[in-house]
Amino acid sequence: MKKLTPLLFALGMSASLIACSNHEPSTPSKGSSSLSQKELSEAKSTFSEIVAIDNEYCSIKLIELDPDNIWGYTVKAELENKSADKNYMFSIENAAINGVSANPLFATEVAPSKKALKEINFADHTLKENGIGDCTDIEITFRVYDNDDWAADPVAKETVHIYPYGEEQATHFVRNSQPSDTVLVDNDQVSVIVTGYDPEGTFGYTVNLYFVNKTDKNIMFSVDDAAINGFMIDPFYANSVPAGKSAFSSMHWSDRSLEESKISDVEQIEFTLTASDEDDWLAEDLVNQAITLKP
């Protein structure tokens, strides 16, 4: 049950953790994955339509890129439900920009025998704040399933790469360590780093985090038994990082929860950090470690 709780929470709260998270501003020196302006100009027009999925049940065509969309970097897609009597949900299971997890929170239903033109939007403020400039490798795992029978196997599941400037120009983000970093875990399987604190965060007191998943498994990172200044206050935190990817994330305590415990200054944060195989709840934890922070 303890492993089930983080998974359910991560699914229910992914919008606030990813799309609306408030990270400590940082400069491009914190990491690098950008191309030079010369390389951009030379490789600007390499994208052409990509058929991500095309089987007897459905198809997904990626038809256009819009880097300047108001909602962030946008991939325009044509979805087709080839079934005569089933409603299919077209969703994105995982996505990454230059190797950094970037969930666009995309899911849309298409009626039987119908098509739909949809936009896949990547909210890019977090990427830019942490030094990820140009999108050179967009990786998306699509999952299509019967929306009226969730127990059924998906009718399609495929991972595709979009290389806006050509595959030869694809870059992989590498974050440079900073003097202000606090390394919580760094082993041959995962790294967990506190990159900063924001007492005035949008969702309350915020601890900014950076994860690296070095394994070939999807890893769930979660927090239990959290306390601030000795008072038990749960941030209800869990974050999934796909195999071989990294991720920026934030852990929050609401102003109200701190006020109820009469906490005006956060002097000490304690919690148990767990990292586990998201797809094998019986497997031994990769990390189960007591953490103490003193901001």
PDB file of C-alpha atoms in Angstrom:
ATOM      1  CA  MET A   1       0.000   0.000   0.000  1.00  0.00           C
ATOM      2  CA  LYS A   2       2.871   2.336   0.765  1.00  0.00           C
ATOM      3  CA  LYS A   3       4.178   2.021  -2.799  1.00  0.00           C
ATOM      4  CA  LEU A   4       0.692   2.436  -4.271  1.00  0.00           C
ATOM      5  CA  THR A   5       0.135   5.801  -2.582  1.00  0.00           C
ATOM      6  CA  PRO A   6       2.976   7.676  -4.346  1.00  0.00           C
ATOM      7  CA  LEU A   7       1.850   6.322  -7.719  1.00  0.00           C
ATOM      8  CA  LEU A   8      -1.747   7.440  -7.256  1.00  0.00           C
ATOM      9  CA  PHE A   9      -0.613  10.818  -6.007  1.00  0.00           C
ATOM     10  CA  ALA A  10       1.792  11.324  -8.908  1.00  0.00           C
ATOM     11  CA  LEU A  11      -0.991  10.582 -11.393  1.00  0.00           C
ATOM     12  CA  GLY A  12      -3.461  12.896  -9.678  1.00  0.00           C
ATOM     13  CA  MET A  13      -1.114  15.813  -9.094  1.00  0.00           C
ATOM     14  CA  SER A  14       1.084  15.741 -12.200  1.00  0.00           C
ATOM     15  CA  ALA A  15      -0.440  18.939 -13.526  1.00  0.00           C
ATOM     16  CA  SER A  16       0.553  21.001 -10.512  1.00  0.00           C
ATOM     17  CA  LEU A  17       3.948  19.354 -10.093  1.00  0.00           C
ATOM     18  CA  ILE A  18       5.003  19.746 -13.711  1.00  0.00           C
ATOM     19  CA  ALA A  19       2.991  22.304 -15.599  1.00  0.00           C
ATOM     20  CA  CYS A  20       2.701  24.854 -12.814  1.00  0.00           C
ATOM     21  CA  SER A  21       5.811  24.227 -10.755  1.00  0.00           C
ATOM     22  CA  ASN A  22       7.780  27.242  -9.600  1.00  0.00           C
ATOM     23  CA  HIS A  23      11.488  26.595  -9.879  1.00  0.00           C
ATOM     24  CA  GLU A  24      14.284  28.780  -8.642  1.00  0.00           C
ATOM     25  CA  PRO A  25      15.392  30.939 -11.591  1.00  0.00           C
ATOM     26  CA  SER A  26      18.710  29.868 -12.989  1.00  0.00           C
ATOM     27  CA  THR A  27      20.967  30.774 -15.852  1.00  0.00           C
ATOM     28  CA  PRO A  28      21.977  28.699 -18.866  1.00  0.00           C
ATOM     29  CA  SER A  29      25.307  28.044 -17.116  1.00  0.00           C
ATOM     30  CA  LYS A  30      23.497  25.432 -14.983  1.00  0.00           C
ATOM     31  CA  GLY A  31      23.381  23.106 -17.947  1.00  0.00           C
ATOM     32  CA  SER A  32      23.880  22.896 -21.653  1.00  0.00           C
ATOM     33  CA  SER A  33      22.030  21.424 -24.621  1.00  0.00           C
ATOM     34  CA  SER A  34      21.818  24.317 -27.058  1.00  0.00           C
ATOM     35  CA  LEU A  35      22.990  24.645 -30.618  1.00  0.00           C
ATOM     36  CA  SER A  36      24.933  27.608 -31.956  1.00  0.00           C
ATOM     37  CA  GLN A  37      23.032  30.157 -34.057  1.00  0.00           C
ATOM     38  CA  LYS A  38      25.024  29.022 -37.096  1.00  0.00           C
ATOM     39  CA  GLU A  39      23.956  25.412 -36.559  1.00  0.00           C
ATOM     40  CA  LEU A  40      20.332  26.511 -36.092  1.00  0.00           C
ATOM     41  CA  SER A  41      20.258  28.502 -39.311  1.00  0.00           C
ATOM     42  CA  GLU A  42      21.827  25.653 -41.276  1.00  0.00           C
ATOM     43  CA  ALA A  43      19.475  23.007 -39.852  1.00  0.00           C
ATOM     44  CA  LYS A  44      16.286  25.012 -39.565  1.00  0.00           C
ATOM     45  CA  SER A  45      14.048  23.281 -42.123  1.00  0.00           C
ATOM     46  CA  THR A  46      14.756  19.577 -41.645  1.00  0.00           C
ATOM     47  CA  PHE A  47      11.421  18.544 -40.081  1.00  0.00           C
ATOM     48  CA  SER A  48       8.962  16.600 -42.193  1.00  0.00           C
ATOM     49  CA  GLU A  49       5.798  14.688 -41.302  1.00  0.00           C
ATOM     50  CA  ILE A  50       6.318  11.689 -39.011  1.00  0.00           C
ATOM     51  CA  VAL A  51       3.971   8.699 -38.866  1.00  0.00           C
ATOM     52  CA  ALA A  52       4.214   7.723 -35.210  1.00  0.00           C
ATOM     53  CA  ILE A  53       1.549   4.989 -35.315  1.00  0.00           C
ATOM     54  CA  ASP A  54      -0.373   3.402 -38.179  1.00  0.00           C
ATOM     55  CA  ASN A  55      -2.109   0.082 -37.590  1.00  0.00           C
ATOM     56  CA  GLU A  56      -5.557  -1.420 -38.080  1.00  0.00           C
ATOM     57  CA  TYR A  57      -6.939   0.406 -35.038  1.00  0.00           C
ATOM     58  CA  CYS A  58      -5.560   3.926 -35.194  1.00  0.00           C
ATOM     59  CA  SER A  59      -2.948   6.290 -36.551  1.00  0.00           C
ATOM     60  CA  ILE A  60      -0.964   9.262 -35.265  1.00  0.00           C
ATOM     61  CA  LYS A  61       0.775  11.643 -37.644  1.00  0.00           C
ATOM     62  CA  LEU A  62       2.997  14.465 -36.412  1.00  0.00           C
ATOM     63  CA  ILE A  63       2.470  17.108 -39.056  1.00  0.00           C
ATOM     64  CA  GLU A  64       3.954  20.400 -37.866  1.00  0.00           C
ATOM     65  CA  LEU A  65       6.143  22.063 -35.225  1.00  0.00           C
ATOM     66  CA  ASP A  66       5.395  25.461 -33.683  1.00  0.00           C
ATOM     67  CA  PRO A  67       8.292  26.576 -31.450  1.00  0.00           C
ATOM     68  CA  ASP A  68       6.727  29.981 -30.774  1.00  0.00           C
ATOM     69  CA  ASN A  69       3.267  28.894 -29.677  1.00  0.00           C
ATOM     70  CA  ILE A  70       1.902  30.874 -26.707  1.00  0.00           C
ATOM     71  CA  TRP A  71       1.467  27.594 -24.763  1.00  0.00           C
ATOM     72  CA  GLY A  72       5.068  26.527 -25.284  1.00  0.00           C
ATOM     73  CA  TYR A  73       6.855  24.406 -27.861  1.00  0.00           C
ATOM     74  CA  THR A  74       4.063  22.720 -29.801  1.00  0.00           C
ATOM     75  CA  VAL A  75       3.795  19.565 -31.885  1.00  0.00           C
ATOM     76  CA  LYS A  76       0.696  19.443 -34.081  1.00  0.00           C
ATOM     77  CA  ALA A  77      -0.774  15.984 -34.572  1.00  0.00           C
ATOM     78  CA  GLU A  78      -3.454  14.305 -36.667  1.00  0.00           C
ATOM     79  CA  LEU A  79      -5.183  11.472 -34.774  1.00  0.00           C
ATOM     80  CA  GLU A  80      -7.371   8.845 -36.427  1.00  0.00           C
ATOM     81  CA  ASN A  81      -9.642   6.268 -34.813  1.00  0.00           C
ATOM     82  CA  LYS A  82     -10.152   3.487 -37.363  1.00  0.00           C
ATOM     83  CA  SER A  83     -12.542   1.503 -35.165  1.00  0.00           C
ATOM     84  CA  ALA A  84     -16.191   1.355 -36.155  1.00  0.00           C
ATOM     85  CA  ASP A  85     -17.569   1.189 -32.624  1.00  0.00           C
ATOM     86  CA  LYS A  86     -14.950   2.064 -29.976  1.00  0.00           C
ATOM     87  CA  ASN A  87     -13.955   5.372 -28.432  1.00  0.00           C
ATOM     88  CA  TYR A  88     -10.177   5.564 -28.281  1.00  0.00           C
ATOM     89  CA  MET A  89      -8.166   7.707 -25.893  1.00  0.00           C
ATOM     90  CA  PHE A  90      -4.948   9.037 -27.395  1.00  0.00           C
ATOM     91  CA  SER A  91      -2.503   9.812 -24.594  1.00  0.00           C
ATOM     92  CA  ILE A  92       1.161  10.467 -23.888  1.00  0.00           C
ATOM     93  CA  GLU A  93       2.707   8.126 -21.346  1.00  0.00           C
ATOM     94  CA  ASN A  94       6.154   9.750 -21.217  1.00  0.00           C
ATOM     95  CA  ALA A  95       7.917  12.594 -22.955  1.00  0.00           C
ATOM     96  CA  ALA A  96      11.302  14.264 -22.802  1.00  0.00           C
ATOM     97  CA  ILE A  97      13.129  17.234 -24.276  1.00  0.00           C
ATOM     98  CA  ASN A  98      16.850  16.674 -24.842  1.00  0.00           C
ATOM     99  CA  GLY A  99      16.726  13.843 -22.309  1.00  0.00           C
ATOM    100  CA  VAL A 100      14.847  15.803 -19.623  1.00  0.00           C
ATOM    101  CA  SER A 101      11.379  14.606 -18.633  1.00  0.00           C
ATOM    102  CA  ALA A 102       8.780  17.122 -19.839  1.00  0.00           C
ATOM    103  CA  ASN A 103       5.227  15.818 -19.583  1.00  0.00           C
ATOM    104  CA  PRO A 104       2.809  17.780 -21.824  1.00  0.00           C
ATOM    105  CA  LEU A 105      -0.225  16.313 -19.990  1.00  0.00           C
ATOM    106  CA  PHE A 106      -1.856  15.259 -23.237  1.00  0.00           C
ATOM    107  CA  ALA A 107      -4.928  13.031 -23.558  1.00  0.00           C
ATOM    108  CA  THR A 108      -7.801  13.330 -26.001  1.00  0.00           C
ATOM    109  CA  GLU A 109     -10.683  11.068 -26.999  1.00  0.00           C
ATOM    110  CA  VAL A 110     -11.515  10.388 -30.648  1.00  0.00           C
ATOM    111  CA  ALA A 111     -14.877   8.907 -31.600  1.00  0.00           C
ATOM    112  CA  PRO A 112     -15.237   5.820 -33.837  1.00  0.00           C
ATOM    113  CA  SER A 113     -14.234   6.365 -37.484  1.00  0.00           C
ATOM    114  CA  LYS A 114     -13.241   9.973 -36.799  1.00  0.00           C
ATOM    115  CA  LYS A 115     -10.104  12.101 -37.025  1.00  0.00           C
ATOM    116  CA  ALA A 116      -8.915  15.003 -34.884  1.00  0.00           C
ATOM    117  CA  LEU A 117      -6.261  17.692 -35.213  1.00  0.00           C
ATOM    118  CA  LYS A 118      -4.678  18.379 -31.818  1.00  0.00           C
ATOM    119  CA  GLU A 119      -1.772  20.299 -30.332  1.00  0.00           C
ATOM    120  CA  ILE A 120       0.782  18.793 -27.954  1.00  0.00           C
ATOM    121  CA  ASN A 121       2.110  21.689 -25.871  1.00  0.00           C
ATOM    122  CA  PHE A 122       5.286  21.618 -23.809  1.00  0.00           C
ATOM    123  CA  ALA A 123       5.284  24.311 -21.110  1.00  0.00           C
ATOM    124  CA  ASP A 124       8.860  25.413 -21.597  1.00  0.00           C
ATOM    125  CA  HIS A 125       9.543  27.842 -18.726  1.00  0.00           C
ATOM    126  CA  THR A 126      11.153  25.177 -16.540  1.00  0.00           C
ATOM    127  CA  LEU A 127      13.395  24.006 -19.362  1.00  0.00           C
ATOM    128  CA  LYS A 128      14.611  27.502 -20.201  1.00  0.00           C
ATOM    129  CA  GLU A 129      15.154  28.439 -16.561  1.00  0.00           C
ATOM    130  CA  ASN A 130      17.515  25.510 -16.201  1.00  0.00           C
ATOM    131  CA  GLY A 131      19.549  26.065 -19.331  1.00  0.00           C
ATOM    132  CA  ILE A 132      17.709  23.921 -21.873  1.00  0.00           C
ATOM    133  CA  GLY A 133      17.540  26.171 -24.897  1.00  0.00           C
ATOM    134  CA  ASP A 134      16.669  24.638 -28.236  1.00  0.00           C
ATOM    135  CA  CYS A 135      14.544  21.492 -28.527  1.00  0.00           C
ATOM    136  CA  THR A 136      16.810  19.214 -30.545  1.00  0.00           C
ATOM    137  CA  ASP A 137      15.389  15.831 -29.480  1.00  0.00           C
ATOM    138  CA  ILE A 138      11.709  15.489 -28.575  1.00  0.00           C
ATOM    139  CA  GLU A 139      10.921  11.966 -27.379  1.00  0.00           C
ATOM    140  CA  ILE A 140       7.266  10.960 -26.979  1.00  0.00           C
ATOM    141  CA  THR A 141       5.718   7.655 -25.941  1.00  0.00           C
ATOM    142  CA  PHE A 142       2.133   7.456 -27.216  1.00  0.00           C
ATOM    143  CA  ARG A 143      -0.462   5.106 -25.781  1.00  0.00           C
ATOM    144  CA  VAL A 144      -3.868   4.521 -27.381  1.00  0.00           C
ATOM    145  CA  TYR A 145      -6.553   2.525 -25.575  1.00  0.00           C
ATOM    146  CA  ASP A 146     -10.272   1.820 -25.413  1.00  0.00           C
ATOM    147  CA  ASN A 147     -11.644   4.599 -23.237  1.00  0.00           C
ATOM    148  CA  ASP A 148     -14.595   2.445 -22.181  1.00  0.00           C
ATOM    149  CA  ASP A 149     -12.507  -0.560 -21.158  1.00  0.00           C
ATOM    150  CA  TRP A 150      -9.438   0.458 -19.168  1.00  0.00           C
ATOM    151  CA  ALA A 151      -8.631  -3.180 -18.378  1.00  0.00           C
ATOM    152  CA  ALA A 152      -8.040  -3.934 -22.054  1.00  0.00           C
ATOM    153  CA  ASP A 153      -4.534  -3.874 -23.515  1.00  0.00           C
ATOM    154  CA  PRO A 154      -3.656  -0.718 -25.449  1.00  0.00           C
ATOM    155  CA  VAL A 155      -4.318  -0.911 -29.167  1.00  0.00           C
ATOM    156  CA  ALA A 156      -1.078   0.952 -29.780  1.00  0.00           C
ATOM    157  CA  LYS A 157       1.985   2.023 -27.821  1.00  0.00           C
ATOM    158  CA  GLU A 158       5.005   3.511 -29.558  1.00  0.00           C
ATOM    159  CA  THR A 159       7.944   5.778 -28.766  1.00  0.00           C
ATOM    160  CA  VAL A 160       9.090   8.246 -31.401  1.00  0.00           C
ATOM    161  CA  HIS A 161      11.831  10.856 -31.616  1.00  0.00           C
ATOM    162  CA  ILE A 162      11.377  14.196 -33.316  1.00  0.00           C
ATOM    163  CA  TYR A 163      14.622  15.862 -34.391  1.00  0.00           C
ATOM    164  CA  PRO A 164      13.663  19.411 -35.431  1.00  0.00           C
ATOM    165  CA  TYR A 165      17.167  20.152 -36.736  1.00  0.00           C
ATOM    166  CA  GLY A 166      18.065  16.634 -37.842  1.00  0.00           C
ATOM    167  CA  GLU A 167      19.205  13.657 -35.788  1.00  0.00           C
ATOM    168  CA  GLU A 168      22.862  14.602 -36.224  1.00  0.00           C
ATOM    169  CA  GLN A 169      22.169  17.867 -34.366  1.00  0.00           C
ATOM    170  CA  ALA A 170      20.444  16.201 -31.385  1.00  0.00           C
ATOM    171  CA  THR A 171      21.905  17.136 -28.009  1.00  0.00           C
ATOM    172  CA  HIS A 172      21.542  15.630 -24.534  1.00  0.00           C
ATOM    173  CA  PHE A 173      21.167  17.952 -21.547  1.00  0.00           C
ATOM    174  CA  VAL A 174      23.912  17.843 -18.956  1.00  0.00           C
ATOM    175  CA  ARG A 175      23.401  19.866 -15.786  1.00  0.00           C
ATOM    176  CA  ASN A 176      26.508  21.465 -14.328  1.00  0.00           C
ATOM    177  CA  SER A 177      26.867  21.173 -10.562  1.00  0.00           C
ATOM    178  CA  GLN A 178      26.540  24.398  -8.566  1.00  0.00           C
ATOM    179  CA  PRO A 179      28.152  25.468  -5.260  1.00  0.00           C
ATOM    180  CA  SER A 180      24.676  25.839  -3.747  1.00  0.00           C
ATOM    181  CA  ASP A 181      23.669  22.239  -4.587  1.00  0.00           C
ATOM    182  CA  THR A 182      22.914  19.749  -1.842  1.00  0.00           C
ATOM    183  CA  VAL A 183      23.471  16.208  -3.103  1.00  0.00           C
ATOM    184  CA  LEU A 184      21.081  13.826  -1.333  1.00  0.00           C
ATOM    185  CA  VAL A 185      21.899  10.672  -3.285  1.00  0.00           C
ATOM    186  CA  ASP A 186      24.459   9.918  -5.981  1.00  0.00           C
ATOM    187  CA  ASN A 187      25.079   6.284  -6.856  1.00  0.00           C
ATOM    188  CA  ASP A 188      25.233   4.157  -9.980  1.00  0.00           C
ATOM    189  CA  GLN A 189      21.416   4.036 -10.200  1.00  0.00           C
ATOM    190  CA  VAL A 190      20.085   7.502  -9.340  1.00  0.00           C
ATOM    191  CA  SER A 191      21.086  11.016  -8.346  1.00  0.00           C
ATOM    192  CA  VAL A 192      18.923  13.369  -6.292  1.00  0.00           C
ATOM    193  CA  ILE A 193      19.987  16.981  -5.804  1.00  0.00           C
ATOM    194  CA  VAL A 194      18.408  19.931  -4.000  1.00  0.00           C
ATOM    195  CA  THR A 195      19.063  22.870  -6.323  1.00  0.00           C
ATOM    196  CA  GLY A 196      17.558  25.613  -4.152  1.00  0.00           C
ATOM    197  CA  TYR A 197      14.792  26.865  -1.872  1.00  0.00           C
ATOM    198  CA  ASP A 198      11.983  29.366  -2.466  1.00  0.00           C
ATOM    199  CA  PRO A 199      10.141  30.543   0.676  1.00  0.00           C
ATOM    200  CA  GLU A 200       7.773  32.572  -1.534  1.00  0.00           C
ATOM    201  CA  GLY A 201       6.878  29.837  -4.016  1.00  0.00           C
ATOM    202  CA  THR A 202       3.519  29.873  -5.790  1.00  0.00           C
ATOM    203  CA  PHE A 203       2.320  26.842  -3.816  1.00  0.00           C
ATOM    204  CA  GLY A 204       4.088  27.742  -0.588  1.00  0.00           C
ATOM    205  CA  TYR A 205       7.531  26.955   0.756  1.00  0.00           C
ATOM    206  CA  THR A 206       9.342  25.183  -2.069  1.00  0.00           C
ATOM    207  CA  VAL A 207      12.311  22.843  -2.314  1.00  0.00           C
ATOM    208  CA  ASN A 208      13.588  22.560  -5.901  1.00  0.00           C
ATOM    209  CA  LEU A 209      14.938  19.166  -6.950  1.00  0.00           C
ATOM    210  CA  TYR A 210      16.820  17.558  -9.811  1.00  0.00           C
ATOM    211  CA  PHE A 211      16.663  13.812 -10.458  1.00  0.00           C
ATOM    212  CA  VAL A 212      18.738  11.569 -12.694  1.00  0.00           C
ATOM    213  CA  ASN A 213      17.547   8.040 -13.456  1.00  0.00           C
ATOM    214  CA  LYS A 214      20.581   6.049 -14.606  1.00  0.00           C
ATOM    215  CA  THR A 215      18.727   2.748 -14.915  1.00  0.00           C
ATOM    216  CA  ASP A 216      16.660   1.060 -17.623  1.00  0.00           C
ATOM    217  CA  LYS A 217      13.600   1.134 -15.328  1.00  0.00           C
ATOM    218  CA  ASN A 218      10.983   3.811 -14.631  1.00  0.00           C
ATOM    219  CA  ILE A 219      11.716   5.080 -11.131  1.00  0.00           C
ATOM    220  CA  MET A 220       9.225   6.547  -8.653  1.00  0.00           C
ATOM    221  CA  PHE A 221      10.692   9.009  -6.163  1.00  0.00           C
ATOM    222  CA  SER A 222       8.566   9.680  -3.085  1.00  0.00           C
ATOM    223  CA  VAL A 223       8.741  11.334   0.327  1.00  0.00           C
ATOM    224  CA  ASP A 224       7.377   9.954   3.616  1.00  0.00           C
ATOM    225  CA  ASP A 225       7.423  11.016   7.275  1.00  0.00           C
ATOM    226  CA  ALA A 226       8.179  14.643   6.425  1.00  0.00           C
ATOM    227  CA  ALA A 227       8.635  17.200   9.211  1.00  0.00           C
ATOM    228  CA  ILE A 228       9.489  20.896   9.321  1.00  0.00           C
ATOM    229  CA  ASN A 229      11.094  22.253  12.492  1.00  0.00           C
ATOM    230  CA  GLY A 230      10.023  19.030  14.195  1.00  0.00           C
ATOM    231  CA  PHE A 231       6.345  19.255  13.142  1.00  0.00           C
ATOM    232  CA  MET A 232       4.966  16.495  10.910  1.00  0.00           C
ATOM    233  CA  ILE A 233       3.721  18.200   7.728  1.00  0.00           C
ATOM    234  CA  ASP A 234       3.244  16.071   4.622  1.00  0.00           C
ATOM    235  CA  PRO A 235       4.063  17.650   1.215  1.00  0.00           C
ATOM    236  CA  PHE A 236       2.289  14.718  -0.510  1.00  0.00           C
ATOM    237  CA  TYR A 237       5.187  14.359  -2.914  1.00  0.00           C
ATOM    238  CA  ALA A 238       5.882  11.754  -5.590  1.00  0.00           C
ATOM    239  CA  ASN A 239       7.548  12.065  -8.976  1.00  0.00           C
ATOM    240  CA  SER A 240       8.119   9.490 -11.703  1.00  0.00           C
ATOM    241  CA  VAL A 241      11.268   9.691 -13.852  1.00  0.00           C
ATOM    242  CA  PRO A 242      11.417   7.507 -16.986  1.00  0.00           C
ATOM    243  CA  ALA A 243      14.327   5.170 -17.652  1.00  0.00           C
ATOM    244  CA  GLY A 244      17.516   6.948 -18.623  1.00  0.00           C
ATOM    245  CA  LYS A 245      16.025  10.419 -18.158  1.00  0.00           C
ATOM    246  CA  SER A 246      16.481  13.338 -15.782  1.00  0.00           C
ATOM    247  CA  ALA A 247      13.820  15.641 -14.349  1.00  0.00           C
ATOM    248  CA  PHE A 248      13.362  18.959 -12.573  1.00  0.00           C
ATOM    249  CA  SER A 249      10.679  19.000  -9.902  1.00  0.00           C
ATOM    250  CA  SER A 250       9.532  20.857  -6.790  1.00  0.00           C
ATOM    251  CA  MET A 251       8.260  19.835  -3.368  1.00  0.00           C
ATOM    252  CA  HIS A 252       5.872  22.237  -1.641  1.00  0.00           C
ATOM    253  CA  TRP A 253       4.446  22.996   1.807  1.00  0.00           C
ATOM    254  CA  SER A 254       1.467  25.338   1.777  1.00  0.00           C
ATOM    255  CA  ASP A 255       1.554  28.577   3.735  1.00  0.00           C
ATOM    256  CA  ARG A 256      -1.528  27.421   5.616  1.00  0.00           C
ATOM    257  CA  SER A 257       0.110  24.188   6.792  1.00  0.00           C
ATOM    258  CA  LEU A 258       3.097  26.140   8.118  1.00  0.00           C
ATOM    259  CA  GLU A 259       0.890  28.725   9.805  1.00  0.00           C
ATOM    260  CA  GLU A 260      -1.132  26.009  11.548  1.00  0.00           C
ATOM    261  CA  SER A 261       2.107  24.764  13.129  1.00  0.00           C
ATOM    262  CA  LYS A 262       3.139  28.359  13.935  1.00  0.00           C
ATOM    263  CA  ILE A 263       6.192  28.121  11.676  1.00  0.00           C
ATOM    264  CA  SER A 264       7.409  31.453  10.331  1.00  0.00           C
ATOM    265  CA  ASP A 265      10.967  30.418   9.410  1.00  0.00           C
ATOM    266  CA  VAL A 266      11.900  27.011   8.027  1.00  0.00           C
ATOM    267  CA  GLU A 267      15.048  25.956   9.861  1.00  0.00           C
ATOM    268  CA  GLN A 268      15.055  22.193   9.344  1.00  0.00           C
ATOM    269  CA  ILE A 269      13.355  19.778   6.929  1.00  0.00           C
ATOM    270  CA  GLU A 270      13.327  16.035   7.593  1.00  0.00           C
ATOM    271  CA  PHE A 271      11.890  13.224   5.482  1.00  0.00           C
ATOM    272  CA  THR A 272      12.481   9.714   4.197  1.00  0.00           C
ATOM    273  CA  LEU A 273      13.363   9.621   0.513  1.00  0.00           C
ATOM    274  CA  THR A 274      12.413   6.499  -1.409  1.00  0.00           C
ATOM    275  CA  ALA A 275      13.255   5.512  -4.981  1.00  0.00           C
ATOM    276  CA  SER A 276      11.612   2.348  -6.318  1.00  0.00           C
ATOM    277  CA  ASP A 277      10.881   0.519  -9.543  1.00  0.00           C
ATOM    278  CA  GLU A 278       7.563   1.986 -10.673  1.00  0.00           C
ATOM    279  CA  ASP A 279       6.590  -1.174 -12.539  1.00  0.00           C
ATOM    280  CA  ASP A 280       7.583  -3.723  -9.895  1.00  0.00           C
ATOM    281  CA  TRP A 281       6.143  -2.940  -6.471  1.00  0.00           C
ATOM    282  CA  LEU A 282       7.692  -6.092  -4.995  1.00  0.00           C
ATOM    283  CA  ALA A 283      11.237  -5.121  -5.940  1.00  0.00           C
ATOM    284  CA  GLU A 284      13.618  -3.872  -3.286  1.00  0.00           C
ATOM    285  CA  ASP A 285      13.872  -0.087  -3.006  1.00  0.00           C
ATOM    286  CA  LEU A 286      16.794   1.480  -4.811  1.00  0.00           C
ATOM    287  CA  VAL A 287      16.897   4.202  -2.154  1.00  0.00           C
ATOM    288  CA  ASN A 288      15.316   4.389   1.287  1.00  0.00           C
ATOM    289  CA  GLN A 289      17.160   7.075   3.165  1.00  0.00           C
ATOM    290  CA  ALA A 290      16.517   9.519   5.989  1.00  0.00           C
ATOM    291  CA  ILE A 291      17.265  13.090   4.870  1.00  0.00           C
ATOM    292  CA  THR A 292      17.808  16.227   6.942  1.00  0.00           C
ATOM    293  CA  LEU A 293      18.033  19.640   5.287  1.00  0.00           C
ATOM    294  CA  LYS A 294      18.898  22.937   6.913  1.00  0.00           C
ATOM    295  CA  PRO A 295      18.022  25.672   4.424  1.00  0.00           C
TER     296      PRO A 295
END
